Short mmCIF file of C-alpha atoms in Angstrom, two decimals:
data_model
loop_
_atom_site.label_atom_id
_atom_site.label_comp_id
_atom_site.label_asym_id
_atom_site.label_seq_id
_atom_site.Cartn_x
_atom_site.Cartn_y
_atom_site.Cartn_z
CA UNK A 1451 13.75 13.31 -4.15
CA UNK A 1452 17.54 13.05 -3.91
CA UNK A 1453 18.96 10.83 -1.40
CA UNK A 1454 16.91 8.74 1.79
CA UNK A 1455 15.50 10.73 4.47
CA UNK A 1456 16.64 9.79 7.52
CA UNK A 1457 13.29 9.84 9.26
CA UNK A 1458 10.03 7.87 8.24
CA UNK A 1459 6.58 9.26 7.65
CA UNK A 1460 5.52 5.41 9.07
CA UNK A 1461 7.12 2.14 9.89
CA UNK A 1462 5.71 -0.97 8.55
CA UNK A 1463 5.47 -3.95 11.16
CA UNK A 1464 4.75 -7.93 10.28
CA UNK A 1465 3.50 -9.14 13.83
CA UNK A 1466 3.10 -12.52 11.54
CA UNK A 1467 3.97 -14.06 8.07
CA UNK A 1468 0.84 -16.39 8.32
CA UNK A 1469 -2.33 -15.64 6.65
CA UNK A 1470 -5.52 -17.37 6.58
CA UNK A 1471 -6.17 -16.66 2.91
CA UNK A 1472 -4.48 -17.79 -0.57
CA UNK A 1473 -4.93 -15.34 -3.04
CA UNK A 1474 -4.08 -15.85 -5.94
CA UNK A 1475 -2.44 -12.62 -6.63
CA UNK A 1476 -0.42 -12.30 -3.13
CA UNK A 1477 3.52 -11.54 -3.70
CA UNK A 1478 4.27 -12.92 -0.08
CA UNK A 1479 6.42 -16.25 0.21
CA UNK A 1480 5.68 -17.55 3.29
CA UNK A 1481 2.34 -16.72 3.90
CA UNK A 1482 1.67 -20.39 5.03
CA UNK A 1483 3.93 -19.92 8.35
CA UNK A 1484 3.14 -18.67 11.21
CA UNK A 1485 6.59 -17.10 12.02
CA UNK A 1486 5.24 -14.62 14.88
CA UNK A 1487 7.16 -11.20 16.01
CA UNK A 1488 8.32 -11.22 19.41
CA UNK A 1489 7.96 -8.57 21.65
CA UNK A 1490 11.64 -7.41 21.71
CA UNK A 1491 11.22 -6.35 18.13
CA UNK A 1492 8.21 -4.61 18.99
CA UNK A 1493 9.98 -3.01 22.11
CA UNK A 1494 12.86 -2.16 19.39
CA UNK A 1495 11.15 -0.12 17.58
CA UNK A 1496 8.62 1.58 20.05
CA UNK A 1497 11.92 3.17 21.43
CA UNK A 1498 13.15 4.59 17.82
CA UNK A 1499 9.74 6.05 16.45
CA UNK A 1500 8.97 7.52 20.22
CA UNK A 1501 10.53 11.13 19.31
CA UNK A 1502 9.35 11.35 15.96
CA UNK A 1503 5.86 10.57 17.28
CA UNK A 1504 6.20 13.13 19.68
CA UNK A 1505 7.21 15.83 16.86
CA UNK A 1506 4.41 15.43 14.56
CA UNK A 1507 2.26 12.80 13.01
CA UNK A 1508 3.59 9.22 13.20
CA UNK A 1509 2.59 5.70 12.00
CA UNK A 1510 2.91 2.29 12.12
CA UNK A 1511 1.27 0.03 9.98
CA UNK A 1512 0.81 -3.51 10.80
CA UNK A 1513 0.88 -5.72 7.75
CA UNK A 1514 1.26 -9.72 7.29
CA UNK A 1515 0.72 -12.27 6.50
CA UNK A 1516 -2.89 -11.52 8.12
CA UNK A 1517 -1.98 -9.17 11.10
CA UNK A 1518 -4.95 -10.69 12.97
CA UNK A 1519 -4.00 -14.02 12.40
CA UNK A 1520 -1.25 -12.81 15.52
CA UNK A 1521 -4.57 -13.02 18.01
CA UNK A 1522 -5.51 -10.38 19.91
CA UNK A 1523 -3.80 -11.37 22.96
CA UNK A 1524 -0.26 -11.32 20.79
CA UNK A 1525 -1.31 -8.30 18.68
CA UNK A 1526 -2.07 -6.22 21.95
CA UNK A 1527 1.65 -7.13 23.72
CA UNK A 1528 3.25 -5.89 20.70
CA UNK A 1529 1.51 -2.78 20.73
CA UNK A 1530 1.72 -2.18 24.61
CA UNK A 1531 5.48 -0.33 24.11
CA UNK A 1532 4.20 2.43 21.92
CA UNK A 1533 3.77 5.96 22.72
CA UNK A 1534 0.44 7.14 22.99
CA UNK A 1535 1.15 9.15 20.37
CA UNK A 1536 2.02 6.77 17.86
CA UNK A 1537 -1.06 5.94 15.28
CA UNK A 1538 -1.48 2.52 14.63
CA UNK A 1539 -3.04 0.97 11.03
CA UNK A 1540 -4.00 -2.25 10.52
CA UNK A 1541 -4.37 -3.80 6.47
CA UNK A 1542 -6.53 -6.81 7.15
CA UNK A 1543 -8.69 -9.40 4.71
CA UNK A 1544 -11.29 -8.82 7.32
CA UNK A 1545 -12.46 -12.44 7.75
CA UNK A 1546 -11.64 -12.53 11.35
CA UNK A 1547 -13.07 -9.46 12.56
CA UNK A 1548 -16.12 -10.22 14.60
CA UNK A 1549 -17.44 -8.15 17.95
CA UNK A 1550 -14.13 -8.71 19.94
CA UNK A 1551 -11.66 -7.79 17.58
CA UNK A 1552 -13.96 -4.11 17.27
CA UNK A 1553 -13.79 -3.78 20.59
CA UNK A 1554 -10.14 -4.17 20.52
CA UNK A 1555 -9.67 -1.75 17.56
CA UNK A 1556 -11.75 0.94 19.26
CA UNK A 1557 -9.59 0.15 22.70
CA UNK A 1558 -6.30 0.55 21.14
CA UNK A 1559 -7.71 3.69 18.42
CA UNK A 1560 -6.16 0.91 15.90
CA UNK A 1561 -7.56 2.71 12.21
CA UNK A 1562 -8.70 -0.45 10.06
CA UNK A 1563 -8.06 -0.91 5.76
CA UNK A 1564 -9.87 -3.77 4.52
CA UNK A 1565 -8.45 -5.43 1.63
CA UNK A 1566 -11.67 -6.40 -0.69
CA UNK A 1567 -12.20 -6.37 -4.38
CA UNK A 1568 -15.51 -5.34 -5.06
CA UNK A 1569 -18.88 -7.41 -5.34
CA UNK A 1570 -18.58 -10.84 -4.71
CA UNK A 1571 -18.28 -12.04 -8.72
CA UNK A 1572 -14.84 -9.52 -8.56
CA UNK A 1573 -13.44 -11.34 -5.48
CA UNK A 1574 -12.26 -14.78 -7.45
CA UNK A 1575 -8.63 -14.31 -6.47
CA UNK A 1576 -9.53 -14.62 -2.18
CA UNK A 1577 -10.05 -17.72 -1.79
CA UNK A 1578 -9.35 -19.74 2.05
CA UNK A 1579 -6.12 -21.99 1.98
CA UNK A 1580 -8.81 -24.60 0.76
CA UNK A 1581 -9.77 -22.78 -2.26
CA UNK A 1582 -13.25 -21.34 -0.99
CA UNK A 1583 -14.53 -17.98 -1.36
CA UNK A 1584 -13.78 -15.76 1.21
CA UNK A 1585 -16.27 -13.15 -0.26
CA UNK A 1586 -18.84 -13.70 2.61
CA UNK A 1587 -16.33 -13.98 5.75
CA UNK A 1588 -15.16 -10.46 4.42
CA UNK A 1589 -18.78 -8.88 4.50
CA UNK A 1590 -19.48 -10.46 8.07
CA UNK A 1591 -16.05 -8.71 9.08
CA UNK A 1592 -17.24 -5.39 7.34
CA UNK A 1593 -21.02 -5.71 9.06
CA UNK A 1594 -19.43 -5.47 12.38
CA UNK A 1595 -17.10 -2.84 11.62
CA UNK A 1596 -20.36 -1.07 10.74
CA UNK A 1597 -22.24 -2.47 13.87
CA UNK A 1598 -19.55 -1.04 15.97
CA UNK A 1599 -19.25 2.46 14.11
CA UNK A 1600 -15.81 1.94 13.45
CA UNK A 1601 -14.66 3.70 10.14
CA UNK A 1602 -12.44 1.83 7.67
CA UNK A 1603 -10.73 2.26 4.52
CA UNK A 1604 -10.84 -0.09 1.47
CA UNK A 1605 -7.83 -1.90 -0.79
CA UNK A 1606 -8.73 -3.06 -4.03
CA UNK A 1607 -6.44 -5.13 -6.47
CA UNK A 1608 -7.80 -4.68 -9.38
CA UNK A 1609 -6.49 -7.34 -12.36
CA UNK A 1610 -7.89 -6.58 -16.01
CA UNK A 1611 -9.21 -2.93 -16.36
CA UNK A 1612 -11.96 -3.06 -18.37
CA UNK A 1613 -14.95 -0.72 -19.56
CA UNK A 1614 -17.07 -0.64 -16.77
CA UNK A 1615 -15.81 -1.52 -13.82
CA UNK A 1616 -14.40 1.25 -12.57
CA UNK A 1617 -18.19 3.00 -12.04
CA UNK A 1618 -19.06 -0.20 -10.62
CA UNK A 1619 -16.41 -0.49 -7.71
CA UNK A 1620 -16.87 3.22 -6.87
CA UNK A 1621 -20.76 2.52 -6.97
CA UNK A 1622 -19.85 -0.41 -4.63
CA UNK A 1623 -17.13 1.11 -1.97
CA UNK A 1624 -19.93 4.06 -1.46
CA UNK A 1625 -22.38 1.97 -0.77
CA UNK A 1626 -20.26 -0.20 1.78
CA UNK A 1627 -19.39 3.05 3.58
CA UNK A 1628 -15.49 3.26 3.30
CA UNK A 1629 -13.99 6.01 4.18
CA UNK A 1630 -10.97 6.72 2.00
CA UNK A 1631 -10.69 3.82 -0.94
CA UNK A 1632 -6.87 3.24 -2.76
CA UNK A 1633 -6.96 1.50 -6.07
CA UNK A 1634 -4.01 -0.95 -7.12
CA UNK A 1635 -3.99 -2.61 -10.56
CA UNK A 1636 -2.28 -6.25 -10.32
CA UNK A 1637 1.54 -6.02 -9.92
CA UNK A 1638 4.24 -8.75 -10.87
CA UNK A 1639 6.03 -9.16 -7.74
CA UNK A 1640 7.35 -11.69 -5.45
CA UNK A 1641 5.98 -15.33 -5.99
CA UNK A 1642 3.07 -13.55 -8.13
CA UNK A 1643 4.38 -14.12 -12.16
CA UNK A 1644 1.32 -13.44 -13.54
CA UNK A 1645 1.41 -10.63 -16.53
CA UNK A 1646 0.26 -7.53 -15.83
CA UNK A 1647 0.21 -5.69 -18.92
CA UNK A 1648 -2.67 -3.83 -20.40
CA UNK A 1649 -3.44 -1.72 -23.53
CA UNK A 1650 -2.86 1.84 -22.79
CA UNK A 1651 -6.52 2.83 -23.94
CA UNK A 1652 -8.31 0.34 -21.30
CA UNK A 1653 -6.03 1.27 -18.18
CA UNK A 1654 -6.31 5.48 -18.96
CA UNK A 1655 -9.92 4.59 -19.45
CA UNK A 1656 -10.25 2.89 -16.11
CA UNK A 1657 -8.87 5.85 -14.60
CA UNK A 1658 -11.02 8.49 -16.48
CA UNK A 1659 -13.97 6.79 -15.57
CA UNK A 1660 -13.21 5.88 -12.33
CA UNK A 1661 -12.95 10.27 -11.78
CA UNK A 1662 -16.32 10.58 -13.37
CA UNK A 1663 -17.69 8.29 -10.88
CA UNK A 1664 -16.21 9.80 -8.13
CA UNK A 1665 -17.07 13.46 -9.68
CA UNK A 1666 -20.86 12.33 -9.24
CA UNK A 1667 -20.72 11.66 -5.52
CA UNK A 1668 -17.47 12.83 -4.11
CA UNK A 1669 -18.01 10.91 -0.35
CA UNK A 1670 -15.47 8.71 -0.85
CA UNK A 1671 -11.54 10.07 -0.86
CA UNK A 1672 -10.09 8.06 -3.67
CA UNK A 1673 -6.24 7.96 -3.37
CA UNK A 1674 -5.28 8.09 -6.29
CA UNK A 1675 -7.47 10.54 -7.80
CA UNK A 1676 -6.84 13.21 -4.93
CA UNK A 1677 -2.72 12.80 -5.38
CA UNK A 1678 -3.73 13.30 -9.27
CA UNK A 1679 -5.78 16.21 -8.94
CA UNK A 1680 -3.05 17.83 -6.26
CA UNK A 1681 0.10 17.62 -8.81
CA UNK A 1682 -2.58 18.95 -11.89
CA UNK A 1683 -3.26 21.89 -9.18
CA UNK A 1684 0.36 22.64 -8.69
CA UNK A 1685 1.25 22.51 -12.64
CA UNK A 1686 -1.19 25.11 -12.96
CA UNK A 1687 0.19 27.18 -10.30
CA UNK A 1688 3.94 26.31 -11.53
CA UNK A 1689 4.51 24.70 -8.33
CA UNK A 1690 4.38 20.81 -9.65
CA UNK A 1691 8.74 20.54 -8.55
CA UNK A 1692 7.44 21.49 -5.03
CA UNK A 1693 5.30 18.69 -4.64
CA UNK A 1694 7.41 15.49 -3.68
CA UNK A 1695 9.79 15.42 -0.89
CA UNK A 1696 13.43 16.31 -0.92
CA UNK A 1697 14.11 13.23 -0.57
CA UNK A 1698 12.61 9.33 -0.53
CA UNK A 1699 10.87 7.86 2.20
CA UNK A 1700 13.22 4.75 3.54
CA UNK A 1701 9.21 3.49 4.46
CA UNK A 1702 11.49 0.77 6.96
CA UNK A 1703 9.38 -2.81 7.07
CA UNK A 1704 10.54 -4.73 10.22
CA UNK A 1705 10.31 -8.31 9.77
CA UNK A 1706 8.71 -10.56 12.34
CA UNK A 1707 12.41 -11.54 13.33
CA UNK A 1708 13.43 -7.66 13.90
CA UNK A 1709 15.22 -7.52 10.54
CA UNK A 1710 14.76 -4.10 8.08
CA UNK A 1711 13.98 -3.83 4.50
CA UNK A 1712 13.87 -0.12 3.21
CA UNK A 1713 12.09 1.44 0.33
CA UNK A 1714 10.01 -1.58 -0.74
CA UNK A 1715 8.02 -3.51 2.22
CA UNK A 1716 7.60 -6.43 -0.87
CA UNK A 1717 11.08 -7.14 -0.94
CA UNK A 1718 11.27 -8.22 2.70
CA UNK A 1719 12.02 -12.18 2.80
CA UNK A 1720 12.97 -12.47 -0.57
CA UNK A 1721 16.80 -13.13 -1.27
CA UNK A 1722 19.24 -13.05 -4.47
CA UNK A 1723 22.15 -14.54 -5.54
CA UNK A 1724 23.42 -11.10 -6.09
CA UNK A 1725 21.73 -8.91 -3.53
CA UNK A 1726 21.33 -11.12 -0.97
CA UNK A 1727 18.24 -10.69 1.57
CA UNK A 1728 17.71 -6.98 0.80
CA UNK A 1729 17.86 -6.18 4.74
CA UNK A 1730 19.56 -3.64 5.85
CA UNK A 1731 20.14 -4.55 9.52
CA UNK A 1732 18.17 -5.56 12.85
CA UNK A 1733 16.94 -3.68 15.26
CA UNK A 1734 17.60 -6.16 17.77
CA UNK A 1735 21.02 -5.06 17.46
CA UNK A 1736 21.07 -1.75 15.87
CA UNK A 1737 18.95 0.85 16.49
CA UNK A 1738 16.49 1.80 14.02
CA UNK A 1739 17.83 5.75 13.74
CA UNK A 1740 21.45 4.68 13.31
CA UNK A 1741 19.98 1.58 10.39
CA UNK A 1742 18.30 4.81 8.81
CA UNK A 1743 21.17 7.29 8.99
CA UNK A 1744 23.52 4.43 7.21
CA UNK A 1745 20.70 3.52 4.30
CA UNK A 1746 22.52 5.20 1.51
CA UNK A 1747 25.91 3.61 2.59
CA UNK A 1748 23.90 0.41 3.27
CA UNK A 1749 23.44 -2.81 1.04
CA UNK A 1750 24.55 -2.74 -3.17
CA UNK A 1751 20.95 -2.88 -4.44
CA UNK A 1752 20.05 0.55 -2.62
CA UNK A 1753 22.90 2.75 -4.39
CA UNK A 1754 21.65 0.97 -7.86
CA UNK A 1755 18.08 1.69 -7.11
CA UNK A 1756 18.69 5.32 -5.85
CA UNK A 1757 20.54 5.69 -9.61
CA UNK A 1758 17.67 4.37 -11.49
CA UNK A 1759 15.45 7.57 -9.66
CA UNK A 1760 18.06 9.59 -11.04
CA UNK A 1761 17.90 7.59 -14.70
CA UNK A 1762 14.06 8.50 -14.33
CA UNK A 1763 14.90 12.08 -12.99
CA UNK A 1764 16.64 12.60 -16.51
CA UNK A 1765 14.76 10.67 -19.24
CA UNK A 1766 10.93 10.86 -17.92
CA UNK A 1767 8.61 13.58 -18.19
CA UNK A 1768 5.92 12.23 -15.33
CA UNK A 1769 8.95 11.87 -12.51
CA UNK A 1770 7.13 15.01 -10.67
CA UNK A 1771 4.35 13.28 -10.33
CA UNK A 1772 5.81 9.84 -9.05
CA UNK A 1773 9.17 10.20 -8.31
CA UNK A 1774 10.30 7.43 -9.92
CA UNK A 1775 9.40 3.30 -10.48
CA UNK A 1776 9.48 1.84 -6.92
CA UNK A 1777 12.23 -0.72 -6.19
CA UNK A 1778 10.44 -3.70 -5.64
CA UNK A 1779 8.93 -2.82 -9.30
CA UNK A 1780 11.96 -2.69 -10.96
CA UNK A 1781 13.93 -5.46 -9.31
CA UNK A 1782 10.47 -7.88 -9.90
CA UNK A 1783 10.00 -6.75 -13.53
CA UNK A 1784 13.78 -6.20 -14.47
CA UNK A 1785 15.71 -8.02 -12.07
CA UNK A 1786 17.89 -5.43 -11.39
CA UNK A 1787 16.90 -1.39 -9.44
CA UNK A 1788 18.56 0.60 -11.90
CA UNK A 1789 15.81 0.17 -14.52
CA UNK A 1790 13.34 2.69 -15.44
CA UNK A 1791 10.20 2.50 -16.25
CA UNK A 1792 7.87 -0.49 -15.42
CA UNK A 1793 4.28 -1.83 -16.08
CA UNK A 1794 3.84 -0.45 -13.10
CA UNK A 1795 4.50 2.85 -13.85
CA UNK A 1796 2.78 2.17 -17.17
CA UNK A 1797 -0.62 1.42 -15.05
CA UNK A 1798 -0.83 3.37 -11.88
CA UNK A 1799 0.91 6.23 -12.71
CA UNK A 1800 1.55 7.01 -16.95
CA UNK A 1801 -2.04 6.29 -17.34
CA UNK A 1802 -3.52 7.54 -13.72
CA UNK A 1803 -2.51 10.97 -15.13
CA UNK A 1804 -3.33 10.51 -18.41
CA UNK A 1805 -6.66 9.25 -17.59
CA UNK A 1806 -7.73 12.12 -14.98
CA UNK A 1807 -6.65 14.53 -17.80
CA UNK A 1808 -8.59 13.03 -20.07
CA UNK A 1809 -11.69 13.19 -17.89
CA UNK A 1810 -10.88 16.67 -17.49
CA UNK A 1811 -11.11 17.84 -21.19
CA UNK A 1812 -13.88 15.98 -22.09
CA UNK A 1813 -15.63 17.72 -18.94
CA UNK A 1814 -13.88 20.55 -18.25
CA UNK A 1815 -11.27 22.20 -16.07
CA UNK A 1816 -13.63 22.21 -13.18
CA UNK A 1817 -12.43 19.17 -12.27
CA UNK A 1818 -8.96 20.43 -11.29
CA UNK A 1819 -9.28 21.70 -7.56
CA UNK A 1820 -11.80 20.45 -6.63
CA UNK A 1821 -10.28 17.28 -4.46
CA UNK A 1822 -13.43 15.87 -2.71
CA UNK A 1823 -13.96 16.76 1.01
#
């Protein structure tokens, strides 16, 4: 975890800024406008991901706005350049998806992640841009997902931790069939303010009780839990500094208008006074290799951040199993990158591995190595 890796495990694409919802907890600004991606940028970046496709496991990840909010007609042209090769994800509220849209998933082998909360009374924050539920759009997106037998994974934000609730979204996410389900408690970022800060008791509690849930009917692969139990399996086998990468992930988000953020895809169409807009180039006019290759040399706020991972290198005994507080993190909570530790690290990462562990001695070692299916 020293320095920026010049190649990308995945690229994250906005085909559009508009989205069709308003939830309350979004961090994107513009999520009203339909600012669309052209097909240059597309064509832009097909050409710089084409050889590290070819070499081993690539992919894009198309992520608003609403990525089906593009149409299908628009979505498809933009990912006509691609290599075969390339894998292509798509996050998505789901309240579009109806028989056509499946049948353009399974054409194009897009993989689907919906982004849904839970039962319907968890779901208050999606609401339409008119303030109506969107619970029940969701499930008629998920029904046909089923319908069609195409398998999906499952988002959920997840805003006060409480005793519970973590049983109760596992109970529900195995029930609605989802493949692999990722767990994110509320962050304060972009043009979301709202606290997020928890008592340290209900957040490692969440987490311990979300791993005896899963513990009772493994089916599901739980993100969070699996990365946990991983790192607990290497510090047992004295193998936990082998675990991260040499060195970060640039994870490059391409704006609809070609334009790069690295590190943090919520960063991208924010700007500061003293950072300015955070990109660090176009690929309309600079290839996407040569943007990487420069992305330690590249804008102020990236040398700060990459010394706050070396500030949390030095001072914080969990940075082998998170590498450090994520930029957008930082600059959102802080207002600067070279801070250390955040309420983010404080809930999904501090208290992720505090609260497997506890599940663990209450229950026993068993639970260490034994990662689901």
């Amino acid at each position: 975890m020293r320095g920026i890796a010049a190649v990308p495990g995945y690229v994250v694409m906005q085909p559009t800024t508009l989205c069709n919802l308003d939830c309350s907890y979004c961090y994107l600004p513009f999520r009203a406008a339909d600012r669309r991606m052209g097909v240059p940028v597309a064509e832009a970046v097909a050409a710089a991901v084409e050889g590290w496709a070819r070499a081993g496991r690539f992919s894009v990840v198309w992520h608003g706005g609403e990525p089906m909010a593009a149409g299908r007609e628009h979505l498809a042209s933009l990912l006509a350049p691609f290599d075969p090769a390339v894998e292509h994800h798509v996050q998505t509220n789901a309240t579009l998806i109806d028989d056509d849209w499946c049948e353009f998933f399974a054409r194009h082998a897009v993989r689907v992640s919906v982004s849904v909360d839970g039962p319907e009374r968890r779901n208050g924050a999606r609401v339409t841009r008119g303030g109506r539920p969107a619970y029940q759009r969701v499930l008629r997106g998920v029904a046909a997902l089923r319908r069609h037998g195409i398998p999906f994974s499952a988002l959920c934000v997840v805003s006060e931790p409480s005793p519970g609730l973590a049983a109760e979204l596992y109970g529900y996410f195995l029930d609605l069939g989802v493949e692999v389900l990722g767990i994110n408690i509320e962050e304060r970022e972009g043009v979301n303010l709202r606290d997020n800060r928890h008592p340290a008791e209900a957040v490692s509690g969440f987490w311990a009780e979300l791993t005896a849930a899963w513990r009772r009917d493994p089916r599901v692969h739980v993100r969070e839990i699996e990365w946990t139990l991983r790192y607990a399996a290497a510090v047992l086998d004295g193998t936990a500094g082998e675990l991260l990468p040499r060195q970060l992930d640039p994870i490059p988000t391409v704006g609809y208008d070609g334009s790069v953020v690295l590190l943090s895809p919520e960063l991208a169409g924010f700007t500061d006074a003293r950072y300015g807009d955070f990109t660090s180039g176009n690929v309309l006019t600079t290839p996407l290799a040569e943007i990487l290759a420069g992305a330690a040399a590249g804008p102020g706020w990236i040398g700060e951040f990459l010394r706050g991972v070396q500030a949390c290198r030095r001072g914080c005994p969990y940075f082998d199993f998170c590498g450090g507080a994520h930029a957008a993190n930082r600059y959102f909570e802080h207002g600067r990158f070279d801070g250390t530790e955040t309420d983010h690290c404080r809930n999904s990462k501090m208290r992720l591995l505090e609260g497997v562990l506890d599940h663990a001695r209450d229950h026993g070692a068993a639970v260490v190595g034994r990662p689901g299916r």
